[in-house]
Short mmCIF file of C-alpha atoms in Angstrom, two decimals:
data_model
loop_
_atom_site.label_atom_id
_atom_site.label_comp_id
_atom_site.label_asym_id
_atom_site.label_seq_id
_atom_site.Cartn_x
_atom_site.Cartn_y
_atom_site.Cartn_z
CA UNK A 281 -2.29 -26.24 -78.71
CA UNK A 282 -0.02 -23.25 -79.18
CA UNK A 283 3.56 -24.05 -78.13
CA UNK A 284 3.86 -20.73 -76.34
CA UNK A 285 0.83 -21.47 -74.18
CA UNK A 286 2.22 -24.92 -73.42
CA UNK A 287 5.61 -23.52 -72.37
CA UNK A 288 3.92 -20.95 -70.11
CA UNK A 289 1.94 -23.67 -68.36
CA UNK A 290 5.12 -25.67 -67.84
CA UNK A 291 6.86 -22.66 -66.26
CA UNK A 292 3.92 -22.06 -63.87
CA UNK A 293 3.92 -25.69 -62.78
CA UNK A 294 7.67 -25.64 -62.11
CA UNK A 295 7.28 -22.44 -60.06
CA UNK A 296 4.51 -23.97 -57.97
CA UNK A 297 6.59 -27.09 -57.32
CA UNK A 298 9.55 -24.91 -56.27
CA UNK A 299 7.38 -22.91 -53.86
CA UNK A 300 6.08 -26.13 -52.29
CA UNK A 301 9.63 -27.44 -51.91
CA UNK A 302 10.82 -24.21 -50.23
CA UNK A 303 7.82 -24.19 -47.91
CA UNK A 304 8.48 -27.80 -46.94
CA UNK A 305 12.17 -27.08 -46.25
CA UNK A 306 11.27 -24.05 -44.13
CA UNK A 307 8.87 -26.14 -42.08
CA UNK A 308 11.58 -28.74 -41.51
CA UNK A 309 14.01 -25.98 -40.45
CA UNK A 310 11.58 -24.52 -37.90
CA UNK A 311 10.88 -27.98 -36.50
CA UNK A 312 14.62 -28.64 -36.22
CA UNK A 313 15.16 -25.38 -34.31
CA UNK A 314 12.36 -26.26 -31.89
CA UNK A 315 13.84 -29.70 -31.32
CA UNK A 316 17.28 -28.18 -30.68
CA UNK A 317 15.83 -25.72 -28.15
CA UNK A 318 14.03 -28.57 -26.38
CA UNK A 319 17.19 -30.69 -26.30
CA UNK A 320 19.38 -27.83 -25.08
CA UNK A 321 17.02 -26.74 -22.31
CA UNK A 322 15.65 -30.15 -21.37
CA UNK A 323 18.73 -32.35 -21.73
CA UNK A 324 22.00 -30.46 -22.10
CA UNK A 325 21.39 -27.90 -19.29
CA UNK A 326 20.53 -30.62 -16.72
CA UNK A 327 23.65 -32.57 -17.75
CA UNK A 328 25.81 -29.46 -17.34
CA UNK A 329 24.27 -28.80 -13.92
CA UNK A 330 24.87 -32.42 -12.89
CA UNK A 331 28.50 -32.32 -14.06
CA UNK A 332 28.92 -29.04 -12.18
CA UNK A 333 27.85 -30.73 -8.96
CA UNK A 334 24.20 -29.61 -8.88
CA UNK A 335 21.46 -32.16 -8.45
CA UNK A 336 19.40 -32.84 -11.52
CA UNK A 337 15.92 -31.40 -11.50
CA UNK A 338 16.76 -28.69 -8.94
CA UNK A 339 17.15 -25.11 -10.17
CA UNK A 340 20.21 -23.21 -9.02
CA UNK A 341 18.14 -20.56 -7.23
CA UNK A 342 15.85 -20.66 -4.24
CA UNK A 343 12.37 -21.74 -5.24
CA UNK A 344 9.70 -19.04 -5.41
CA UNK A 345 6.76 -19.35 -3.06
CA UNK A 346 3.28 -19.43 -4.47
CA UNK A 347 1.09 -16.35 -4.33
CA UNK A 348 -1.29 -18.25 -2.07
CA UNK A 349 1.48 -18.91 0.47
CA UNK A 350 2.85 -15.37 0.38
CA UNK A 351 1.24 -12.51 -1.55
CA UNK A 352 4.55 -10.61 -1.59
CA UNK A 353 6.59 -13.44 -3.14
CA UNK A 354 7.69 -13.29 -6.77
CA UNK A 355 6.20 -15.69 -9.27
CA UNK A 356 7.90 -17.63 -12.05
CA UNK A 357 6.94 -15.80 -15.21
CA UNK A 358 7.21 -17.72 -18.53
CA UNK A 359 8.73 -16.00 -21.53
CA UNK A 360 5.97 -14.44 -23.57
CA UNK A 361 5.13 -11.37 -25.60
CA UNK A 362 7.23 -8.78 -27.35
CA UNK A 363 8.58 -7.47 -24.05
CA UNK A 364 10.43 -10.76 -23.49
CA UNK A 365 12.36 -10.76 -26.78
CA UNK A 366 15.55 -9.74 -24.97
CA UNK A 367 15.11 -12.53 -22.46
CA UNK A 368 14.67 -15.22 -25.13
CA UNK A 369 18.26 -14.73 -26.22
CA UNK A 370 19.56 -15.36 -22.69
CA UNK A 371 19.62 -19.13 -22.41
CA UNK A 372 21.85 -19.44 -19.33
CA UNK A 373 20.57 -19.34 -15.72
CA UNK A 374 21.62 -16.40 -13.58
CA UNK A 375 21.62 -12.62 -13.70
CA UNK A 376 21.22 -10.77 -17.00
CA UNK A 377 20.81 -7.15 -17.99
CA UNK A 378 19.01 -5.43 -20.86
CA UNK A 379 18.09 -1.86 -21.68
CA UNK A 380 15.33 -1.96 -19.07
CA UNK A 381 17.43 -3.24 -16.16
CA UNK A 382 18.61 -6.44 -14.46
CA UNK A 383 16.61 -9.64 -14.30
CA UNK A 384 17.14 -13.23 -13.22
CA UNK A 385 16.91 -16.24 -15.54
CA UNK A 386 15.85 -19.53 -13.96
CA UNK A 387 17.13 -22.88 -15.18
CA UNK A 388 13.68 -23.77 -16.48
CA UNK A 389 13.55 -20.70 -18.71
CA UNK A 390 11.28 -18.63 -16.45
CA UNK A 391 12.13 -15.39 -14.67
CA UNK A 392 10.98 -13.89 -11.38
CA UNK A 393 8.37 -11.11 -11.50
CA UNK A 394 5.96 -9.17 -9.33
CA UNK A 395 7.34 -9.65 -5.84
CA UNK A 396 10.19 -10.54 -3.49
CA UNK A 397 12.57 -13.46 -3.97
CA UNK A 398 15.58 -14.69 -2.05
CA UNK A 399 18.52 -15.66 -4.28
CA UNK A 400 21.80 -16.90 -2.83
CA UNK A 401 20.76 -15.70 0.62
CA UNK A 402 19.85 -12.15 -0.50
CA UNK A 403 16.28 -10.84 -0.89
CA UNK A 404 15.46 -8.89 -4.06
CA UNK A 405 12.32 -7.26 -5.44
CA UNK A 406 11.20 -7.69 -9.05
CA UNK A 407 8.62 -5.59 -10.89
CA UNK A 408 5.84 -7.11 -12.99
CA UNK A 409 8.16 -7.25 -16.01
CA UNK A 410 10.80 -9.13 -14.05
CA UNK A 411 13.29 -6.28 -13.60
CA UNK A 412 15.15 -5.60 -10.36
CA UNK A 413 13.73 -2.79 -8.22
CA UNK A 414 15.68 -0.37 -6.02
CA UNK A 415 14.68 2.30 -3.51
CA UNK A 416 11.32 2.18 -1.72
CA UNK A 417 8.98 -0.59 -2.86
CA UNK A 418 5.40 -0.63 -1.59
CA UNK A 419 3.66 -3.92 -0.86
CA UNK A 420 0.20 -3.36 0.51
CA UNK A 421 0.41 -0.86 3.36
CA UNK A 422 4.13 -1.48 3.99
CA UNK A 423 7.19 -0.02 2.31
CA UNK A 424 10.52 -1.86 1.95
CA UNK A 425 13.87 -0.37 0.97
CA UNK A 426 16.20 -1.99 -1.57
CA UNK A 427 19.77 -0.77 -2.02
CA UNK A 428 21.29 0.33 -5.33
CA UNK A 429 22.46 -3.25 -5.93
CA UNK A 430 18.90 -4.47 -5.41
CA UNK A 431 19.48 -6.08 -2.00
CA UNK A 432 16.87 -5.59 0.73
CA UNK A 433 17.92 -3.21 3.51
CA UNK A 434 16.12 -4.10 6.76
CA UNK A 435 17.70 -1.13 8.56
CA UNK A 436 15.60 1.38 6.66
CA UNK A 437 11.93 1.58 7.58
CA UNK A 438 9.53 4.34 6.57
CA UNK A 439 7.73 5.75 9.62
CA UNK A 440 3.94 6.06 9.28
CA UNK A 441 1.54 8.72 10.51
CA UNK A 442 -2.24 8.94 10.38
CA UNK A 443 -3.63 12.41 9.65
CA UNK A 444 -7.26 12.66 10.77
CA UNK A 445 -9.76 15.45 10.10
CA UNK A 446 -12.95 16.02 12.12
CA UNK A 447 -16.30 17.75 11.68
CA UNK A 448 -16.41 17.99 7.87
CA UNK A 449 -16.91 17.76 5.08
CA UNK A 450 -16.78 21.48 4.41
CA UNK A 451 -16.04 24.09 1.78
CA UNK A 452 -12.26 23.58 2.07
CA UNK A 453 -12.25 19.78 1.96
CA UNK A 454 -11.78 19.46 -1.81
CA UNK A 455 -8.62 21.59 -1.65
CA UNK A 456 -7.29 19.25 1.03
CA UNK A 457 -8.13 16.22 -1.11
CA UNK A 458 -6.20 17.78 -4.01
CA UNK A 459 -3.10 17.97 -1.82
CA UNK A 460 -3.48 14.42 -0.54
CA UNK A 461 -3.85 13.03 -4.04
CA UNK A 462 -0.90 15.02 -5.39
CA UNK A 463 1.33 13.61 -2.64
CA UNK A 464 0.03 10.03 -2.83
CA UNK A 465 -1.09 10.40 0.78
CA UNK A 466 -4.16 9.10 2.61
CA UNK A 467 -6.08 10.52 5.57
CA UNK A 468 -9.10 9.59 7.68
CA UNK A 469 -12.13 11.88 7.74
CA UNK A 470 -14.42 11.66 10.78
CA UNK A 471 -17.49 13.40 9.39
CA UNK A 472 -20.69 14.79 10.86
CA UNK A 473 -23.65 13.23 9.15
CA UNK A 474 -25.49 16.55 8.95
CA UNK A 475 -22.70 17.94 6.70
CA UNK A 476 -22.43 15.00 4.31
CA UNK A 477 -25.43 15.91 2.16
CA UNK A 478 -24.03 19.38 1.47
CA UNK A 479 -20.73 18.05 0.09
CA UNK A 480 -21.41 14.59 -1.39
CA UNK A 481 -18.80 14.97 -4.13
CA UNK A 482 -16.07 15.49 -1.54
CA UNK A 483 -17.15 12.35 0.33
CA UNK A 484 -17.21 10.31 -2.86
CA UNK A 485 -13.76 11.54 -3.79
CA UNK A 486 -12.36 10.60 -0.38
CA UNK A 487 -13.24 6.98 -1.05
CA UNK A 488 -11.96 7.12 -4.63
CA UNK A 489 -8.46 8.32 -3.69
CA UNK A 490 -8.01 5.83 -0.83
CA UNK A 491 -8.94 7.93 2.19
CA UNK A 492 -10.92 6.38 5.02
CA UNK A 493 -14.55 7.17 5.72
CA UNK A 494 -15.15 7.78 9.42
CA UNK A 495 -18.13 8.89 11.49
CA UNK A 496 -18.17 11.71 14.07
CA UNK A 497 -21.91 11.27 14.83
CA UNK A 498 -24.77 13.15 13.16
CA UNK A 499 -24.59 16.55 14.88
CA UNK A 500 -21.80 16.32 17.47
CA UNK A 501 -23.62 15.70 20.77
CA UNK A 502 -21.91 14.49 23.92
CA UNK A 503 -22.67 10.79 23.59
CA UNK A 504 -22.45 10.04 27.31
CA UNK A 505 -25.51 12.28 27.88
CA UNK A 506 -27.65 10.26 25.43
CA UNK A 507 -29.57 7.03 25.74
CA UNK A 508 -27.88 4.21 23.84
CA UNK A 509 -30.79 4.13 21.39
CA UNK A 510 -30.11 7.79 20.58
CA UNK A 511 -26.39 7.02 20.27
CA UNK A 512 -27.20 4.29 17.75
CA UNK A 513 -29.38 6.68 15.74
CA UNK A 514 -26.61 9.30 15.60
CA UNK A 515 -24.31 6.85 13.83
CA UNK A 516 -26.96 4.99 11.82
CA UNK A 517 -28.20 8.25 10.30
CA UNK A 518 -24.63 9.26 9.50
CA UNK A 519 -23.95 5.89 7.86
CA UNK A 520 -27.07 6.27 5.72
CA UNK A 521 -25.91 9.69 4.56
CA UNK A 522 -22.44 8.33 3.78
CA UNK A 523 -23.87 5.39 1.83
CA UNK A 524 -25.93 7.79 -0.26
CA UNK A 525 -22.87 9.98 -0.92
CA UNK A 526 -20.15 7.39 -1.58
CA UNK A 527 -21.76 3.95 -1.45
CA UNK A 528 -20.31 2.84 1.89
CA UNK A 529 -20.81 3.40 5.62
CA UNK A 530 -18.11 4.58 7.99
CA UNK A 531 -15.52 1.95 8.86
CA UNK A 532 -14.31 3.75 12.00
CA UNK A 533 -15.70 6.27 14.50
CA UNK A 534 -14.62 9.11 16.76
CA UNK A 535 -16.65 10.38 19.71
CA UNK A 536 -17.44 14.10 19.87
CA UNK A 537 -15.40 15.72 22.67
CA UNK A 538 -13.62 12.38 23.15
CA UNK A 539 -16.46 11.35 25.46
CA UNK A 540 -17.43 7.66 25.29
CA UNK A 541 -17.45 4.40 27.16
CA UNK A 542 -17.45 0.73 26.20
CA UNK A 543 -21.26 0.57 26.03
CA UNK A 544 -21.18 3.33 23.43
CA UNK A 545 -18.49 1.54 21.42
CA UNK A 546 -20.47 -1.69 21.49
CA UNK A 547 -23.65 0.13 20.44
CA UNK A 548 -21.97 1.85 17.49
CA UNK A 549 -20.17 -1.41 16.63
CA UNK A 550 -17.07 0.22 15.15
CA UNK A 551 -13.46 0.80 16.27
CA UNK A 552 -13.18 4.19 18.03
CA UNK A 553 -10.18 6.46 17.55
CA UNK A 554 -8.70 9.13 19.77
CA UNK A 555 -5.37 10.83 18.93
CA UNK A 556 -1.80 11.16 20.17
CA UNK A 557 -1.13 14.66 18.78
CA UNK A 558 -3.77 17.37 19.20
CA UNK A 559 -3.03 20.47 17.10
CA UNK A 560 -5.78 22.49 18.82
CA UNK A 561 -6.32 24.05 15.41
CA UNK A 562 -9.95 24.79 16.32
CA UNK A 563 -8.66 27.08 19.08
CA UNK A 564 -5.74 28.85 17.39
CA UNK A 565 -7.32 29.26 13.93
CA UNK A 566 -3.80 30.14 12.78
CA UNK A 567 -2.15 28.25 9.90
CA UNK A 568 1.40 28.88 11.17
CA UNK A 569 0.54 27.70 14.67
CA UNK A 570 -1.15 24.59 13.26
CA UNK A 571 1.86 23.86 11.05
CA UNK A 572 4.27 24.19 13.98
CA UNK A 573 2.06 22.06 16.23
CA UNK A 574 2.52 19.16 13.83
CA UNK A 575 6.06 19.66 12.55
CA UNK A 576 7.43 20.36 16.05
CA UNK A 577 5.18 17.83 17.75
CA UNK A 578 5.72 14.17 18.60
CA UNK A 579 5.87 12.45 15.21
CA UNK A 580 6.70 9.02 16.54
CA UNK A 581 6.01 6.27 14.04
CA UNK A 582 2.42 5.19 14.65
CA UNK A 583 1.08 8.59 15.74
CA UNK A 584 -2.50 9.74 15.10
CA UNK A 585 -2.84 13.50 14.46
CA UNK A 586 -6.04 15.47 15.09
CA UNK A 587 -7.07 18.37 12.81
CA UNK A 588 -10.34 19.81 11.44
CA UNK A 589 -11.08 20.36 7.74
CA UNK A 590 -13.94 22.80 8.41
CA UNK A 591 -11.47 25.58 9.27
CA UNK A 592 -9.62 27.36 6.45
CA UNK A 593 -6.41 27.96 8.51
CA UNK A 594 -6.32 24.23 9.34
CA UNK A 595 -6.56 23.25 5.69
CA UNK A 596 -3.98 25.86 4.69
CA UNK A 597 -1.64 24.41 7.30
CA UNK A 598 -2.30 20.88 6.02
CA UNK A 599 -1.37 21.99 2.49
CA UNK A 600 2.13 22.68 3.86
CA UNK A 601 2.27 19.83 6.37
CA UNK A 602 1.48 17.02 3.92
CA UNK A 603 4.26 17.59 1.35
CA UNK A 604 6.78 18.45 4.08
CA UNK A 605 6.09 15.24 5.99
CA UNK A 606 6.38 13.22 2.78
CA UNK A 607 9.66 14.98 1.95
CA UNK A 608 10.98 14.01 5.40
CA UNK A 609 10.30 10.34 4.66
CA UNK A 610 6.97 9.80 6.42
CA UNK A 611 4.21 7.73 4.87
CA UNK A 612 0.75 9.20 5.46
CA UNK A 613 -1.89 6.51 5.85
CA UNK A 614 -5.40 5.99 7.19
CA UNK A 615 -5.95 4.74 10.73
CA UNK A 616 -6.94 1.30 9.41
CA UNK A 617 -3.87 1.13 7.17
CA UNK A 618 -1.72 2.09 10.14
CA UNK A 619 -3.30 -0.65 12.25
CA UNK A 620 -2.76 -3.25 9.53
CA UNK A 621 0.88 -2.26 9.07
CA UNK A 622 1.45 -2.63 12.82
CA UNK A 623 -0.11 -6.08 12.99
CA UNK A 624 -3.32 -4.91 14.69
CA UNK A 625 -6.72 -6.40 13.88
CA UNK A 626 -9.15 -3.63 14.78
CA UNK A 627 -11.73 -4.46 17.44
CA UNK A 628 -14.69 -2.66 18.98
CA UNK A 629 -12.26 -0.80 21.22
CA UNK A 630 -10.52 2.56 21.59
CA UNK A 631 -7.22 3.39 19.87
CA UNK A 632 -4.98 6.33 20.73
CA UNK A 633 -1.77 5.48 18.89
CA UNK A 634 0.18 2.58 17.41
CA UNK A 635 3.57 3.39 18.92
CA UNK A 636 5.95 0.48 19.38
CA UNK A 637 6.07 1.22 23.12
CA UNK A 638 2.28 1.06 23.41
CA UNK A 639 2.12 -2.11 21.37
CA UNK A 640 4.90 -3.66 23.42
CA UNK A 641 3.06 -3.02 26.68
CA UNK A 642 0.03 -4.91 25.36
CA UNK A 643 -2.21 -1.84 25.49
CA UNK A 644 -3.54 -2.07 21.93
CA UNK A 645 -6.56 -4.31 21.36
CA UNK A 646 -6.09 -6.83 18.56
CA UNK A 647 -2.29 -6.55 18.44
CA UNK A 648 -0.80 -9.81 17.16
CA UNK A 649 2.79 -9.16 18.14
CA UNK A 650 5.74 -8.71 15.79
CA UNK A 651 4.15 -10.54 12.90
CA UNK A 652 6.17 -11.50 9.85
CA UNK A 653 4.75 -10.67 6.46
CA UNK A 654 5.70 -14.16 5.31
CA UNK A 655 8.35 -13.02 2.87
CA UNK A 656 11.67 -14.78 3.12
CA UNK A 657 14.43 -12.41 4.20
CA UNK A 658 12.05 -9.59 5.16
CA UNK A 659 12.29 -8.50 8.76
CA UNK A 660 9.60 -6.37 10.42
CA UNK A 661 11.57 -5.68 13.57
CA UNK A 662 11.92 -2.45 15.52
CA UNK A 663 10.98 0.69 13.66
CA UNK A 664 13.75 2.98 12.49
CA UNK A 665 13.72 6.23 10.64
CA UNK A 666 14.80 6.71 7.04
CA UNK A 667 18.51 6.92 7.90
CA UNK A 668 18.39 3.74 9.95
CA UNK A 669 18.44 5.23 13.47
CA UNK A 670 16.01 4.11 16.14
CA UNK A 671 12.82 6.08 16.61
CA UNK A 672 11.68 6.47 20.21
CA UNK A 673 8.54 8.02 21.61
CA UNK A 674 10.18 9.46 24.68
CA UNK A 675 8.29 7.03 26.85
CA UNK A 676 10.84 5.94 29.42
CA UNK A 677 8.54 5.30 32.35
CA UNK A 678 5.47 3.78 30.79
CA UNK A 679 3.39 6.94 31.33
CA UNK A 680 1.98 8.28 28.09
CA UNK A 681 0.89 11.56 29.54
CA UNK A 682 -2.70 11.30 28.37
CA UNK A 683 -5.83 9.27 28.93
CA UNK A 684 -7.67 7.46 26.21
CA UNK A 685 -11.01 9.06 26.88
CA UNK A 686 -12.51 6.11 28.69
CA UNK A 687 -14.71 6.78 31.67
CA UNK A 688 -12.91 7.31 34.94
CA UNK A 689 -13.09 9.53 38.06
CA UNK A 690 -11.91 12.64 36.21
CA UNK A 691 -14.41 12.45 33.37
CA UNK A 692 -13.31 12.52 29.76
CA UNK A 693 -10.00 13.92 28.63
CA UNK A 694 -9.78 14.83 24.94
CA UNK A 695 -6.16 15.89 25.08
CA UNK A 696 -6.84 19.52 25.99
CA UNK A 697 -6.07 19.25 29.69
CA UNK A 698 -9.55 20.26 30.88
CA UNK A 699 -12.91 18.70 31.49
CA UNK A 700 -14.96 21.01 29.29
CA UNK A 701 -15.46 18.27 26.67
CA UNK A 702 -14.36 20.63 23.89
CA UNK A 703 -12.55 19.37 20.77
CA UNK A 704 -13.15 22.41 18.69
CA UNK A 705 -16.86 22.99 18.60
#
């Protein structure tokens, strides 16, 4: 055999043996690093904690609750993915900060994410990536305020209002939906079944952007003049039209002219809603007057506002009202969201408002009292405005100044101060 060929084979063999040796050494090195990490985190840290006076096996922070126990509680998130590279380098328990913000390292190598957690007696909120949140943080239908240092501020509570629109959908409804979506606001639409088929896209969009689908009967009759079988048909036909338009029936109802009784509610089998602030927009047909009726009206936390989206001036007013209310710190929600936030389980009953005074007097069906949301350190006490001052509804004597539309000796009052049963038709 040629000596040159033989020497070349020898060189190749030596190179292969060297590569195997390097690969083997690298494997040993990686294994050694893993062992060191295990020893440091599993042995040395517990020893340090024990020497420092902390009991072995107990992390230095308050334990997180499980999601099953409290849906608002943070979870322990293990280190994973490229987004956690900065956290891997932080091997000591406690607060750390990276280019994305502050986060908390647990003794077991996890970090809190996606909820609220109490640490050293202070409640904090962490986003899904484990970073501290400040300002308003939404959890379900409720908003919570966290100071610049991340601590929860129970003094600040965002007041809620429910905008409601009757008699649509109509040709101006889509413009109203644009405004609601742009301002991350929700409203409740009490629709006439006879109008639904003409504007199915608007109805479908209501559901898609989080608004509530409500029924205002099929063609706006005075329900108390109908047999209960005819009452049932009014709302069944409307539900069928709504299902065809958006895939769901109405979840709530409003009686035309505010005229109803308990038999009607039981027949329809839905919660009925009145209102605490009547803009009388159907009467004025003036955008400025409608705007002033709301902005200068009683905007107590828990109020339900009545408007109509079939009138162009009403919608034009709403296009100004919605962003201005949001800018003033109000959260605009549906009637069902408002009920949930106030601890009310809706019944087949009538609802006029969710004011603290009304709730406190036991006048709201399904009210469960001052319920806690289950989150440690979170207090759902008396409602205050965005600067921390108490909100009152001016109700010093227990007289609300209106009736709820239920049958009595004076007939049905829809908030207009007369017995003509007119709410804008």
